[in-house]
Amino acid sequence: MSDVFIQATETDPAVRATAEVRGVHRRLLDRLTALAEHEPGQDHTVLAGFLDGELRRHLAAVDEALYAPASGAPETRLLVRALRATAAEIEALAGAVASAADPARAARDLAAVLAVHVTVEETVLLPALAALPGADLGLLAEDLGTLLDGGRLERPDEIDVREIPRGQRHPRIFARYARLAPGESFTLVNNHDPKHLRREFELAHPAAFTWDYVESGPELWRVRIGRPAA
């Protein structure tokens, strides 16, 4: 039995996931803002450590958990490219804070840029991700939490969907695809021909995936799904 929820309310997994990501953003911005309140001439060691550690880890986690799943879809490819360009600029600004004439002011300027950046993630990227075929915003938010807690996302060479509850199968497969580097692949195992899944891939990632039958029934299907090397 699938979960029952009312769309666009707090019972909607996408709404809950968006709230979780927004909470992560607010905590990051609040921490940066607090550290930037030091007076000129004070020790900014803690601020420098935050920028080089927590902020960089946050940017890397968001890229892996949220940008990667959207990077290959036609609807979100350019958005992700723009967000990655802004994230790179944020890293550059963070690296320059320690050597700035007024580190506190530089940190406040950085916080203003970061606030705009995360607002775009919340108001543009997350709704776009929720609309992508096969994507599960709740699962992606969980992945983000795992990375921020210091964990690593699984990258199995084989996914046997017969062991995964219905409703969670396609999102897990798409999430695994998002973690593939060019030229990499994984094997999908199922008890029927996953034709519907292939149609979802064609919608979400046209001409950006490979699909090779390793075994074609009658009781077991094995499909090698990959990201083209070029």
mmCIF file with all atom_site columns, C-alpha atoms in Angstrom, residues 1-220:
data_model
loop_
_atom_site.group_PDB
_atom_site.id
_atom_site.type_symbol
_atom_site.label_atom_id
_atom_site.label_alt_id
_atom_site.label_comp_id
_atom_site.label_asym_id
_atom_site.label_entity_id
_atom_site.label_seq_id
_atom_site.pdbx_PDB_ins_code
_atom_site.Cartn_x
_atom_site.Cartn_y
_atom_site.Cartn_z
_atom_site.occupancy
_atom_site.B_iso_or_equiv
_atom_site.pdbx_formal_charge
_atom_site.auth_seq_id
_atom_site.auth_comp_id
_atom_site.auth_asym_id
_atom_site.auth_atom_id
_atom_site.pdbx_PDB_model_num
ATOM 1   C CA . MET A 1 1   ? 0.000  0.000   0.000   1.00 0.00 ? 1   MET A CA 1
ATOM 2   C CA . SER A 1 2   ? 1.436  3.389   -0.971  1.00 0.00 ? 2   SER A CA 1
ATOM 3   C CA . ASP A 1 3   ? 1.655  6.325   1.393   1.00 0.00 ? 3   ASP A CA 1
ATOM 4   C CA . VAL A 1 4   ? -1.346 8.659   1.387   1.00 0.00 ? 4   VAL A CA 1
ATOM 5   C CA . PHE A 1 5   ? -0.816 12.405  1.590   1.00 0.00 ? 5   PHE A CA 1
ATOM 6   C CA . ILE A 1 6   ? -2.456 15.663  0.572   1.00 0.00 ? 6   ILE A CA 1
ATOM 7   C CA . GLN A 1 7   ? -0.395 17.405  -2.087  1.00 0.00 ? 7   GLN A CA 1
ATOM 8   C CA . ALA A 1 8   ? 1.110  20.821  -1.257  1.00 0.00 ? 8   ALA A CA 1
ATOM 9   C CA . THR A 1 9   ? 0.421  20.407  2.474   1.00 0.00 ? 9   THR A CA 1
ATOM 10  C CA . GLU A 1 10  ? 2.718  19.423  5.332   1.00 0.00 ? 10  GLU A CA 1
ATOM 11  C CA . THR A 1 11  ? 1.779  15.784  4.666   1.00 0.00 ? 11  THR A CA 1
ATOM 12  C CA . ASP A 1 12  ? 3.307  16.029  1.171   1.00 0.00 ? 12  ASP A CA 1
ATOM 13  C CA . PRO A 1 13  ? 6.827  14.472  1.187   1.00 0.00 ? 13  PRO A CA 1
ATOM 14  C CA . ALA A 1 14  ? 8.037  17.150  -1.243  1.00 0.00 ? 14  ALA A CA 1
ATOM 15  C CA . VAL A 1 15  ? 6.862  19.901  1.121   1.00 0.00 ? 15  VAL A CA 1
ATOM 16  C CA . ARG A 1 16  ? 8.563  18.214  4.070   1.00 0.00 ? 16  ARG A CA 1
ATOM 17  C CA . ALA A 1 17  ? 11.757 17.752  2.062   1.00 0.00 ? 17  ALA A CA 1
ATOM 18  C CA . THR A 1 18  ? 11.762 21.412  1.030   1.00 0.00 ? 18  THR A CA 1
ATOM 19  C CA . ALA A 1 19  ? 11.316 22.433  4.670   1.00 0.00 ? 19  ALA A CA 1
ATOM 20  C CA . GLU A 1 20  ? 14.251 20.209  5.670   1.00 0.00 ? 20  GLU A CA 1
ATOM 21  C CA . VAL A 1 21  ? 16.530 21.750  3.043   1.00 0.00 ? 21  VAL A CA 1
ATOM 22  C CA . ARG A 1 22  ? 15.373 25.241  4.010   1.00 0.00 ? 22  ARG A CA 1
ATOM 23  C CA . GLY A 1 23  ? 16.259 24.460  7.630   1.00 0.00 ? 23  GLY A CA 1
ATOM 24  C CA . VAL A 1 24  ? 19.760 23.387  6.570   1.00 0.00 ? 24  VAL A CA 1
ATOM 25  C CA . HIS A 1 25  ? 20.154 26.672  4.691   1.00 0.00 ? 25  HIS A CA 1
ATOM 26  C CA . ARG A 1 26  ? 18.932 28.789  7.595   1.00 0.00 ? 26  ARG A CA 1
ATOM 27  C CA . ARG A 1 27  ? 21.325 27.145  10.055  1.00 0.00 ? 27  ARG A CA 1
ATOM 28  C CA . LEU A 1 28  ? 24.246 27.681  7.689   1.00 0.00 ? 28  LEU A CA 1
ATOM 29  C CA . LEU A 1 29  ? 23.388 31.341  7.107   1.00 0.00 ? 29  LEU A CA 1
ATOM 30  C CA . ASP A 1 30  ? 22.740 31.995  10.802  1.00 0.00 ? 30  ASP A CA 1
ATOM 31  C CA . ARG A 1 31  ? 26.140 30.528  11.682  1.00 0.00 ? 31  ARG A CA 1
ATOM 32  C CA . LEU A 1 32  ? 27.924 32.593  9.029   1.00 0.00 ? 32  LEU A CA 1
ATOM 33  C CA . THR A 1 33  ? 26.087 35.765  10.064  1.00 0.00 ? 33  THR A CA 1
ATOM 34  C CA . ALA A 1 34  ? 26.963 35.232  13.719  1.00 0.00 ? 34  ALA A CA 1
ATOM 35  C CA . LEU A 1 35  ? 30.642 34.698  12.925  1.00 0.00 ? 35  LEU A CA 1
ATOM 36  C CA . ALA A 1 36  ? 30.689 37.832  10.763  1.00 0.00 ? 36  ALA A CA 1
ATOM 37  C CA . GLU A 1 37  ? 29.578 40.032  13.658  1.00 0.00 ? 37  GLU A CA 1
ATOM 38  C CA . HIS A 1 38  ? 33.099 40.337  15.079  1.00 0.00 ? 38  HIS A CA 1
ATOM 39  C CA . GLU A 1 39  ? 34.550 43.814  15.328  1.00 0.00 ? 39  GLU A CA 1
ATOM 40  C CA . PRO A 1 40  ? 37.523 44.824  13.126  1.00 0.00 ? 40  PRO A CA 1
ATOM 41  C CA . GLY A 1 41  ? 40.830 43.671  14.541  1.00 0.00 ? 41  GLY A CA 1
ATOM 42  C CA . GLN A 1 42  ? 39.399 40.692  16.410  1.00 0.00 ? 42  GLN A CA 1
ATOM 43  C CA . ASP A 1 43  ? 40.588 37.108  15.853  1.00 0.00 ? 43  ASP A CA 1
ATOM 44  C CA . HIS A 1 44  ? 38.810 35.530  12.877  1.00 0.00 ? 44  HIS A CA 1
ATOM 45  C CA . THR A 1 45  ? 40.256 32.035  13.267  1.00 0.00 ? 45  THR A CA 1
ATOM 46  C CA . VAL A 1 46  ? 36.858 30.461  13.950  1.00 0.00 ? 46  VAL A CA 1
ATOM 47  C CA . LEU A 1 47  ? 35.346 32.233  10.948  1.00 0.00 ? 47  LEU A CA 1
ATOM 48  C CA . ALA A 1 48  ? 38.175 31.026  8.686   1.00 0.00 ? 48  ALA A CA 1
ATOM 49  C CA . GLY A 1 49  ? 37.729 27.477  9.957   1.00 0.00 ? 49  GLY A CA 1
ATOM 50  C CA . PHE A 1 50  ? 33.981 27.607  9.284   1.00 0.00 ? 50  PHE A CA 1
ATOM 51  C CA . LEU A 1 51  ? 34.477 28.870  5.730   1.00 0.00 ? 51  LEU A CA 1
ATOM 52  C CA . ASP A 1 52  ? 37.154 26.325  4.893   1.00 0.00 ? 52  ASP A CA 1
ATOM 53  C CA . GLY A 1 53  ? 35.337 23.470  6.594   1.00 0.00 ? 53  GLY A CA 1
ATOM 54  C CA . GLU A 1 54  ? 31.581 23.575  7.071   1.00 0.00 ? 54  GLU A CA 1
ATOM 55  C CA . LEU A 1 55  ? 30.778 25.900  4.174   1.00 0.00 ? 55  LEU A CA 1
ATOM 56  C CA . ARG A 1 56  ? 32.863 23.932  1.663   1.00 0.00 ? 56  ARG A CA 1
ATOM 57  C CA . ARG A 1 57  ? 31.391 20.631  2.897   1.00 0.00 ? 57  ARG A CA 1
ATOM 58  C CA . HIS A 1 58  ? 27.906 22.083  2.510   1.00 0.00 ? 58  HIS A CA 1
ATOM 59  C CA . LEU A 1 59  ? 28.535 23.179  -1.079  1.00 0.00 ? 59  LEU A CA 1
ATOM 60  C CA . ALA A 1 60  ? 29.987 19.777  -1.972  1.00 0.00 ? 60  ALA A CA 1
ATOM 61  C CA . ALA A 1 61  ? 27.071 17.914  -0.361  1.00 0.00 ? 61  ALA A CA 1
ATOM 62  C CA . VAL A 1 62  ? 24.463 20.018  -2.175  1.00 0.00 ? 62  VAL A CA 1
ATOM 63  C CA . ASP A 1 63  ? 26.238 19.413  -5.466  1.00 0.00 ? 63  ASP A CA 1
ATOM 64  C CA . GLU A 1 64  ? 26.252 15.635  -4.979  1.00 0.00 ? 64  GLU A CA 1
ATOM 65  C CA . ALA A 1 65  ? 22.754 15.283  -3.519  1.00 0.00 ? 65  ALA A CA 1
ATOM 66  C CA . LEU A 1 66  ? 20.778 17.922  -5.447  1.00 0.00 ? 66  LEU A CA 1
ATOM 67  C CA . TYR A 1 67  ? 22.723 19.230  -8.441  1.00 0.00 ? 67  TYR A CA 1
ATOM 68  C CA . ALA A 1 68  ? 23.830 15.845  -9.791  1.00 0.00 ? 68  ALA A CA 1
ATOM 69  C CA . PRO A 1 69  ? 20.289 14.414  -10.151 1.00 0.00 ? 69  PRO A CA 1
ATOM 70  C CA . ALA A 1 70  ? 19.233 17.529  -12.094 1.00 0.00 ? 70  ALA A CA 1
ATOM 71  C CA . SER A 1 71  ? 22.380 17.989  -14.167 1.00 0.00 ? 71  SER A CA 1
ATOM 72  C CA . GLY A 1 72  ? 21.381 15.677  -17.018 1.00 0.00 ? 72  GLY A CA 1
ATOM 73  C CA . ALA A 1 73  ? 17.727 16.645  -17.460 1.00 0.00 ? 73  ALA A CA 1
ATOM 74  C CA . PRO A 1 74  ? 16.933 19.139  -20.247 1.00 0.00 ? 74  PRO A CA 1
ATOM 75  C CA . GLU A 1 75  ? 14.632 21.134  -17.968 1.00 0.00 ? 75  GLU A CA 1
ATOM 76  C CA . THR A 1 76  ? 17.269 21.725  -15.294 1.00 0.00 ? 76  THR A CA 1
ATOM 77  C CA . ARG A 1 77  ? 20.645 21.369  -17.026 1.00 0.00 ? 77  ARG A CA 1
ATOM 78  C CA . LEU A 1 78  ? 21.215 25.105  -17.509 1.00 0.00 ? 78  LEU A CA 1
ATOM 79  C CA . LEU A 1 79  ? 19.943 25.884  -14.014 1.00 0.00 ? 79  LEU A CA 1
ATOM 80  C CA . VAL A 1 80  ? 22.460 23.494  -12.492 1.00 0.00 ? 80  VAL A CA 1
ATOM 81  C CA . ARG A 1 81  ? 25.231 24.991  -14.614 1.00 0.00 ? 81  ARG A CA 1
ATOM 82  C CA . ALA A 1 82  ? 24.353 28.450  -13.277 1.00 0.00 ? 82  ALA A CA 1
ATOM 83  C CA . LEU A 1 83  ? 24.130 27.232  -9.673  1.00 0.00 ? 83  LEU A CA 1
ATOM 84  C CA . ARG A 1 84  ? 27.506 25.522  -9.952  1.00 0.00 ? 84  ARG A CA 1
ATOM 85  C CA . ALA A 1 85  ? 29.042 28.711  -11.325 1.00 0.00 ? 85  ALA A CA 1
ATOM 86  C CA . THR A 1 86  ? 27.639 30.656  -8.375  1.00 0.00 ? 86  THR A CA 1
ATOM 87  C CA . ALA A 1 87  ? 28.816 28.000  -5.914  1.00 0.00 ? 87  ALA A CA 1
ATOM 88  C CA . ALA A 1 88  ? 32.323 28.270  -7.364  1.00 0.00 ? 88  ALA A CA 1
ATOM 89  C CA . GLU A 1 89  ? 32.205 32.041  -6.899  1.00 0.00 ? 89  GLU A CA 1
ATOM 90  C CA . ILE A 1 90  ? 31.047 31.560  -3.293  1.00 0.00 ? 90  ILE A CA 1
ATOM 91  C CA . GLU A 1 91  ? 34.038 29.284  -2.668  1.00 0.00 ? 91  GLU A CA 1
ATOM 92  C CA . ALA A 1 92  ? 36.350 31.913  -4.158  1.00 0.00 ? 92  ALA A CA 1
ATOM 93  C CA . LEU A 1 93  ? 34.839 34.625  -1.979  1.00 0.00 ? 93  LEU A CA 1
ATOM 94  C CA . ALA A 1 94  ? 35.156 32.389  1.083   1.00 0.00 ? 94  ALA A CA 1
ATOM 95  C CA . GLY A 1 95  ? 38.822 31.794  0.318   1.00 0.00 ? 95  GLY A CA 1
ATOM 96  C CA . ALA A 1 96  ? 39.460 35.530  0.128   1.00 0.00 ? 96  ALA A CA 1
ATOM 97  C CA . VAL A 1 97  ? 37.863 36.441  3.462   1.00 0.00 ? 97  VAL A CA 1
ATOM 98  C CA . ALA A 1 98  ? 40.918 35.674  5.594   1.00 0.00 ? 98  ALA A CA 1
ATOM 99  C CA . SER A 1 99  ? 43.156 37.982  3.551   1.00 0.00 ? 99  SER A CA 1
ATOM 100 C CA . ALA A 1 100 ? 40.596 40.797  3.275   1.00 0.00 ? 100 ALA A CA 1
ATOM 101 C CA . ALA A 1 101 ? 41.329 44.155  4.895   1.00 0.00 ? 101 ALA A CA 1
ATOM 102 C CA . ASP A 1 102 ? 38.093 43.747  6.867   1.00 0.00 ? 102 ASP A CA 1
ATOM 103 C CA . PRO A 1 103 ? 37.306 39.997  7.186   1.00 0.00 ? 103 PRO A CA 1
ATOM 104 C CA . ALA A 1 104 ? 34.050 40.641  9.046   1.00 0.00 ? 104 ALA A CA 1
ATOM 105 C CA . ARG A 1 105 ? 32.712 42.855  6.274   1.00 0.00 ? 105 ARG A CA 1
ATOM 106 C CA . ALA A 1 106 ? 33.888 40.381  3.626   1.00 0.00 ? 106 ALA A CA 1
ATOM 107 C CA . ALA A 1 107 ? 32.036 37.633  5.495   1.00 0.00 ? 107 ALA A CA 1
ATOM 108 C CA . ARG A 1 108 ? 28.860 39.737  5.587   1.00 0.00 ? 108 ARG A CA 1
ATOM 109 C CA . ASP A 1 109 ? 29.131 40.322  1.847   1.00 0.00 ? 109 ASP A CA 1
ATOM 110 C CA . LEU A 1 110 ? 29.598 36.578  1.385   1.00 0.00 ? 110 LEU A CA 1
ATOM 111 C CA . ALA A 1 111 ? 26.507 35.898  3.501   1.00 0.00 ? 111 ALA A CA 1
ATOM 112 C CA . ALA A 1 112 ? 24.452 38.190  1.244   1.00 0.00 ? 112 ALA A CA 1
ATOM 113 C CA . VAL A 1 113 ? 25.565 36.299  -1.873  1.00 0.00 ? 113 VAL A CA 1
ATOM 114 C CA . LEU A 1 114 ? 24.960 32.941  -0.196  1.00 0.00 ? 114 LEU A CA 1
ATOM 115 C CA . ALA A 1 115 ? 21.454 34.002  0.869   1.00 0.00 ? 115 ALA A CA 1
ATOM 116 C CA . VAL A 1 116 ? 20.490 34.725  -2.745  1.00 0.00 ? 116 VAL A CA 1
ATOM 117 C CA . HIS A 1 117 ? 22.063 31.450  -3.882  1.00 0.00 ? 117 HIS A CA 1
ATOM 118 C CA . VAL A 1 118 ? 20.144 29.249  -1.439  1.00 0.00 ? 118 VAL A CA 1
ATOM 119 C CA . THR A 1 119 ? 16.919 31.111  -2.205  1.00 0.00 ? 119 THR A CA 1
ATOM 120 C CA . VAL A 1 120 ? 17.283 30.076  -5.849  1.00 0.00 ? 120 VAL A CA 1
ATOM 121 C CA . GLU A 1 121 ? 17.865 26.492  -4.712  1.00 0.00 ? 121 GLU A CA 1
ATOM 122 C CA . GLU A 1 122 ? 14.694 26.568  -2.593  1.00 0.00 ? 122 GLU A CA 1
ATOM 123 C CA . THR A 1 123 ? 12.379 28.376  -4.999  1.00 0.00 ? 123 THR A CA 1
ATOM 124 C CA . VAL A 1 124 ? 13.621 27.148  -8.381  1.00 0.00 ? 124 VAL A CA 1
ATOM 125 C CA . LEU A 1 125 ? 15.766 24.016  -8.097  1.00 0.00 ? 125 LEU A CA 1
ATOM 126 C CA . LEU A 1 126 ? 13.710 22.049  -5.567  1.00 0.00 ? 126 LEU A CA 1
ATOM 127 C CA . PRO A 1 127 ? 10.362 22.471  -7.413  1.00 0.00 ? 127 PRO A CA 1
ATOM 128 C CA . ALA A 1 128 ? 12.101 21.549  -10.667 1.00 0.00 ? 128 ALA A CA 1
ATOM 129 C CA . LEU A 1 129 ? 13.582 18.431  -9.067  1.00 0.00 ? 129 LEU A CA 1
ATOM 130 C CA . ALA A 1 130 ? 10.189 17.445  -7.671  1.00 0.00 ? 130 ALA A CA 1
ATOM 131 C CA . ALA A 1 131 ? 8.751  17.583  -11.200 1.00 0.00 ? 131 ALA A CA 1
ATOM 132 C CA . LEU A 1 132 ? 11.445 15.431  -12.847 1.00 0.00 ? 132 LEU A CA 1
ATOM 133 C CA . PRO A 1 133 ? 10.409 11.901  -13.879 1.00 0.00 ? 133 PRO A CA 1
ATOM 134 C CA . GLY A 1 134 ? 11.694 9.353   -11.388 1.00 0.00 ? 134 GLY A CA 1
ATOM 135 C CA . ALA A 1 135 ? 12.947 11.920  -8.871  1.00 0.00 ? 135 ALA A CA 1
ATOM 136 C CA . ASP A 1 136 ? 11.996 11.740  -5.192  1.00 0.00 ? 136 ASP A CA 1
ATOM 137 C CA . LEU A 1 137 ? 12.684 14.976  -3.347  1.00 0.00 ? 137 LEU A CA 1
ATOM 138 C CA . GLY A 1 138 ? 12.355 13.256  0.020   1.00 0.00 ? 138 GLY A CA 1
ATOM 139 C CA . LEU A 1 139 ? 15.040 10.736  -0.898  1.00 0.00 ? 139 LEU A CA 1
ATOM 140 C CA . LEU A 1 140 ? 17.327 13.489  -2.201  1.00 0.00 ? 140 LEU A CA 1
ATOM 141 C CA . ALA A 1 141 ? 16.875 15.464  1.034   1.00 0.00 ? 141 ALA A CA 1
ATOM 142 C CA . GLU A 1 142 ? 17.812 12.325  2.982   1.00 0.00 ? 142 GLU A CA 1
ATOM 143 C CA . ASP A 1 143 ? 20.933 11.997  0.830   1.00 0.00 ? 143 ASP A CA 1
ATOM 144 C CA . LEU A 1 144 ? 21.838 15.595  1.621   1.00 0.00 ? 144 LEU A CA 1
ATOM 145 C CA . GLY A 1 145 ? 21.437 14.924  5.340   1.00 0.00 ? 145 GLY A CA 1
ATOM 146 C CA . THR A 1 146 ? 23.627 11.825  5.089   1.00 0.00 ? 146 THR A CA 1
ATOM 147 C CA . LEU A 1 147 ? 26.424 13.786  3.417   1.00 0.00 ? 147 LEU A CA 1
ATOM 148 C CA . LEU A 1 148 ? 26.189 16.696  5.859   1.00 0.00 ? 148 LEU A CA 1
ATOM 149 C CA . ASP A 1 149 ? 26.426 14.228  8.752   1.00 0.00 ? 149 ASP A CA 1
ATOM 150 C CA . GLY A 1 150 ? 29.709 12.966  7.322   1.00 0.00 ? 150 GLY A CA 1
ATOM 151 C CA . GLY A 1 151 ? 28.324 9.839   5.656   1.00 0.00 ? 151 GLY A CA 1
ATOM 152 C CA . ARG A 1 152 ? 28.730 8.636   2.098   1.00 0.00 ? 152 ARG A CA 1
ATOM 153 C CA . LEU A 1 153 ? 26.097 7.740   -0.467  1.00 0.00 ? 153 LEU A CA 1
ATOM 154 C CA . GLU A 1 154 ? 25.961 4.130   -1.598  1.00 0.00 ? 154 GLU A CA 1
ATOM 155 C CA . ARG A 1 155 ? 27.090 3.354   -5.133  1.00 0.00 ? 155 ARG A CA 1
ATOM 156 C CA . PRO A 1 156 ? 26.192 -0.321  -5.621  1.00 0.00 ? 156 PRO A CA 1
ATOM 157 C CA . ASP A 1 157 ? 27.202 -2.031  -8.850  1.00 0.00 ? 157 ASP A CA 1
ATOM 158 C CA . GLU A 1 158 ? 23.868 -3.869  -8.829  1.00 0.00 ? 158 GLU A CA 1
ATOM 159 C CA . ILE A 1 159 ? 20.375 -2.824  -7.754  1.00 0.00 ? 159 ILE A CA 1
ATOM 160 C CA . ASP A 1 160 ? 17.870 -5.655  -7.314  1.00 0.00 ? 160 ASP A CA 1
ATOM 161 C CA . VAL A 1 161 ? 14.526 -3.842  -7.299  1.00 0.00 ? 161 VAL A CA 1
ATOM 162 C CA . ARG A 1 162 ? 12.708 -7.006  -6.254  1.00 0.00 ? 162 ARG A CA 1
ATOM 163 C CA . GLU A 1 163 ? 14.004 -6.213  -2.751  1.00 0.00 ? 163 GLU A CA 1
ATOM 164 C CA . ILE A 1 164 ? 12.822 -2.573  -2.817  1.00 0.00 ? 164 ILE A CA 1
ATOM 165 C CA . PRO A 1 165 ? 9.219  -1.545  -1.976  1.00 0.00 ? 165 PRO A CA 1
ATOM 166 C CA . ARG A 1 166 ? 7.134  -0.269  -4.879  1.00 0.00 ? 166 ARG A CA 1
ATOM 167 C CA . GLY A 1 167 ? 7.141  3.501   -5.080  1.00 0.00 ? 167 GLY A CA 1
ATOM 168 C CA . GLN A 1 168 ? 10.792 3.634   -3.993  1.00 0.00 ? 168 GLN A CA 1
ATOM 169 C CA . ARG A 1 169 ? 12.264 1.691   -6.900  1.00 0.00 ? 169 ARG A CA 1
ATOM 170 C CA . HIS A 1 170 ? 12.497 4.277   -9.673  1.00 0.00 ? 170 HIS A CA 1
ATOM 171 C CA . PRO A 1 171 ? 13.725 7.110   -7.402  1.00 0.00 ? 171 PRO A CA 1
ATOM 172 C CA . ARG A 1 172 ? 16.527 4.899   -6.087  1.00 0.00 ? 172 ARG A CA 1
ATOM 173 C CA . ILE A 1 173 ? 17.517 3.922   -9.622  1.00 0.00 ? 173 ILE A CA 1
ATOM 174 C CA . PHE A 1 174 ? 17.559 7.540   -10.791 1.00 0.00 ? 174 PHE A CA 1
ATOM 175 C CA . ALA A 1 175 ? 19.538 8.557   -7.708  1.00 0.00 ? 175 ALA A CA 1
ATOM 176 C CA . ARG A 1 176 ? 22.106 5.850   -8.490  1.00 0.00 ? 176 ARG A CA 1
ATOM 177 C CA . TYR A 1 177 ? 22.334 7.039   -12.094 1.00 0.00 ? 177 TYR A CA 1
ATOM 178 C CA . ALA A 1 178 ? 22.973 10.598  -10.880 1.00 0.00 ? 178 ALA A CA 1
ATOM 179 C CA . ARG A 1 179 ? 26.093 9.392   -9.038  1.00 0.00 ? 179 ARG A CA 1
ATOM 180 C CA . LEU A 1 180 ? 27.645 7.802   -12.110 1.00 0.00 ? 180 LEU A CA 1
ATOM 181 C CA . ALA A 1 181 ? 30.725 9.389   -13.601 1.00 0.00 ? 181 ALA A CA 1
ATOM 182 C CA . PRO A 1 182 ? 30.984 9.444   -17.429 1.00 0.00 ? 182 PRO A CA 1
ATOM 183 C CA . GLY A 1 183 ? 31.683 5.919   -18.610 1.00 0.00 ? 183 GLY A CA 1
ATOM 184 C CA . GLU A 1 184 ? 30.376 4.239   -15.436 1.00 0.00 ? 184 GLU A CA 1
ATOM 185 C CA . SER A 1 185 ? 27.330 1.983   -15.182 1.00 0.00 ? 185 SER A CA 1
ATOM 186 C CA . PHE A 1 186 ? 25.359 -0.285  -12.851 1.00 0.00 ? 186 PHE A CA 1
ATOM 187 C CA . THR A 1 187 ? 23.138 -3.333  -13.309 1.00 0.00 ? 187 THR A CA 1
ATOM 188 C CA . LEU A 1 188 ? 19.391 -3.324  -12.666 1.00 0.00 ? 188 LEU A CA 1
ATOM 189 C CA . VAL A 1 189 ? 17.790 -6.653  -11.724 1.00 0.00 ? 189 VAL A CA 1
ATOM 190 C CA . ASN A 1 190 ? 14.023 -7.152  -12.063 1.00 0.00 ? 190 ASN A CA 1
ATOM 191 C CA . ASN A 1 191 ? 11.426 -9.877  -12.597 1.00 0.00 ? 191 ASN A CA 1
ATOM 192 C CA . HIS A 1 192 ? 9.957  -8.152  -15.675 1.00 0.00 ? 192 HIS A CA 1
ATOM 193 C CA . ASP A 1 193 ? 11.115 -6.010  -18.575 1.00 0.00 ? 193 ASP A CA 1
ATOM 194 C CA . PRO A 1 194 ? 11.474 -2.451  -17.133 1.00 0.00 ? 194 PRO A CA 1
ATOM 195 C CA . LYS A 1 195 ? 10.046 -0.724  -20.209 1.00 0.00 ? 195 LYS A CA 1
ATOM 196 C CA . HIS A 1 196 ? 8.281  1.995   -18.209 1.00 0.00 ? 196 HIS A CA 1
ATOM 197 C CA . LEU A 1 197 ? 11.536 2.873   -16.450 1.00 0.00 ? 197 LEU A CA 1
ATOM 198 C CA . ARG A 1 198 ? 13.264 3.221   -19.812 1.00 0.00 ? 198 ARG A CA 1
ATOM 199 C CA . ARG A 1 199 ? 10.575 5.653   -20.976 1.00 0.00 ? 199 ARG A CA 1
ATOM 200 C CA . GLU A 1 200 ? 11.171 7.729   -17.827 1.00 0.00 ? 200 GLU A CA 1
ATOM 201 C CA . PHE A 1 201 ? 14.898 7.783   -18.588 1.00 0.00 ? 201 PHE A CA 1
ATOM 202 C CA . GLU A 1 202 ? 14.177 8.915   -22.146 1.00 0.00 ? 202 GLU A CA 1
ATOM 203 C CA . LEU A 1 203 ? 12.091 11.786  -20.755 1.00 0.00 ? 203 LEU A CA 1
ATOM 204 C CA . ALA A 1 204 ? 14.496 12.817  -18.002 1.00 0.00 ? 204 ALA A CA 1
ATOM 205 C CA . HIS A 1 205 ? 17.843 12.150  -19.694 1.00 0.00 ? 205 HIS A CA 1
ATOM 206 C CA . PRO A 1 206 ? 17.373 11.976  -23.486 1.00 0.00 ? 206 PRO A CA 1
ATOM 207 C CA . ALA A 1 207 ? 20.484 10.715  -25.285 1.00 0.00 ? 207 ALA A CA 1
ATOM 208 C CA . ALA A 1 208 ? 22.380 10.884  -21.978 1.00 0.00 ? 208 ALA A CA 1
ATOM 209 C CA . PHE A 1 209 ? 22.192 7.257   -20.830 1.00 0.00 ? 209 PHE A CA 1
ATOM 210 C CA . THR A 1 210 ? 22.989 3.775   -22.091 1.00 0.00 ? 210 THR A CA 1
ATOM 211 C CA . TRP A 1 211 ? 20.642 0.796   -21.765 1.00 0.00 ? 211 TRP A CA 1
ATOM 212 C CA . ASP A 1 212 ? 21.909 -2.711  -22.490 1.00 0.00 ? 212 ASP A CA 1
ATOM 213 C CA . TYR A 1 213 ? 20.046 -5.950  -21.798 1.00 0.00 ? 213 TYR A CA 1
ATOM 214 C CA . VAL A 1 214 ? 22.340 -8.481  -20.154 1.00 0.00 ? 214 VAL A CA 1
ATOM 215 C CA . GLU A 1 215 ? 19.536 -10.989 -19.537 1.00 0.00 ? 215 GLU A CA 1
ATOM 216 C CA . SER A 1 216 ? 15.992 -10.848 -20.971 1.00 0.00 ? 216 SER A CA 1
ATOM 217 C CA . GLY A 1 217 ? 13.679 -13.195 -19.073 1.00 0.00 ? 217 GLY A CA 1
ATOM 218 C CA . PRO A 1 218 ? 11.539 -15.111 -18.936 1.00 0.00 ? 218 PRO A CA 1
ATOM 219 C CA . GLU A 1 219 ? 11.907 -14.926 -15.127 1.00 0.00 ? 219 GLU A CA 1
ATOM 220 C CA . LEU A 1 220 ? 14.794 -12.509 -14.698 1.00 0.00 ? 220 LEU A CA 1
#
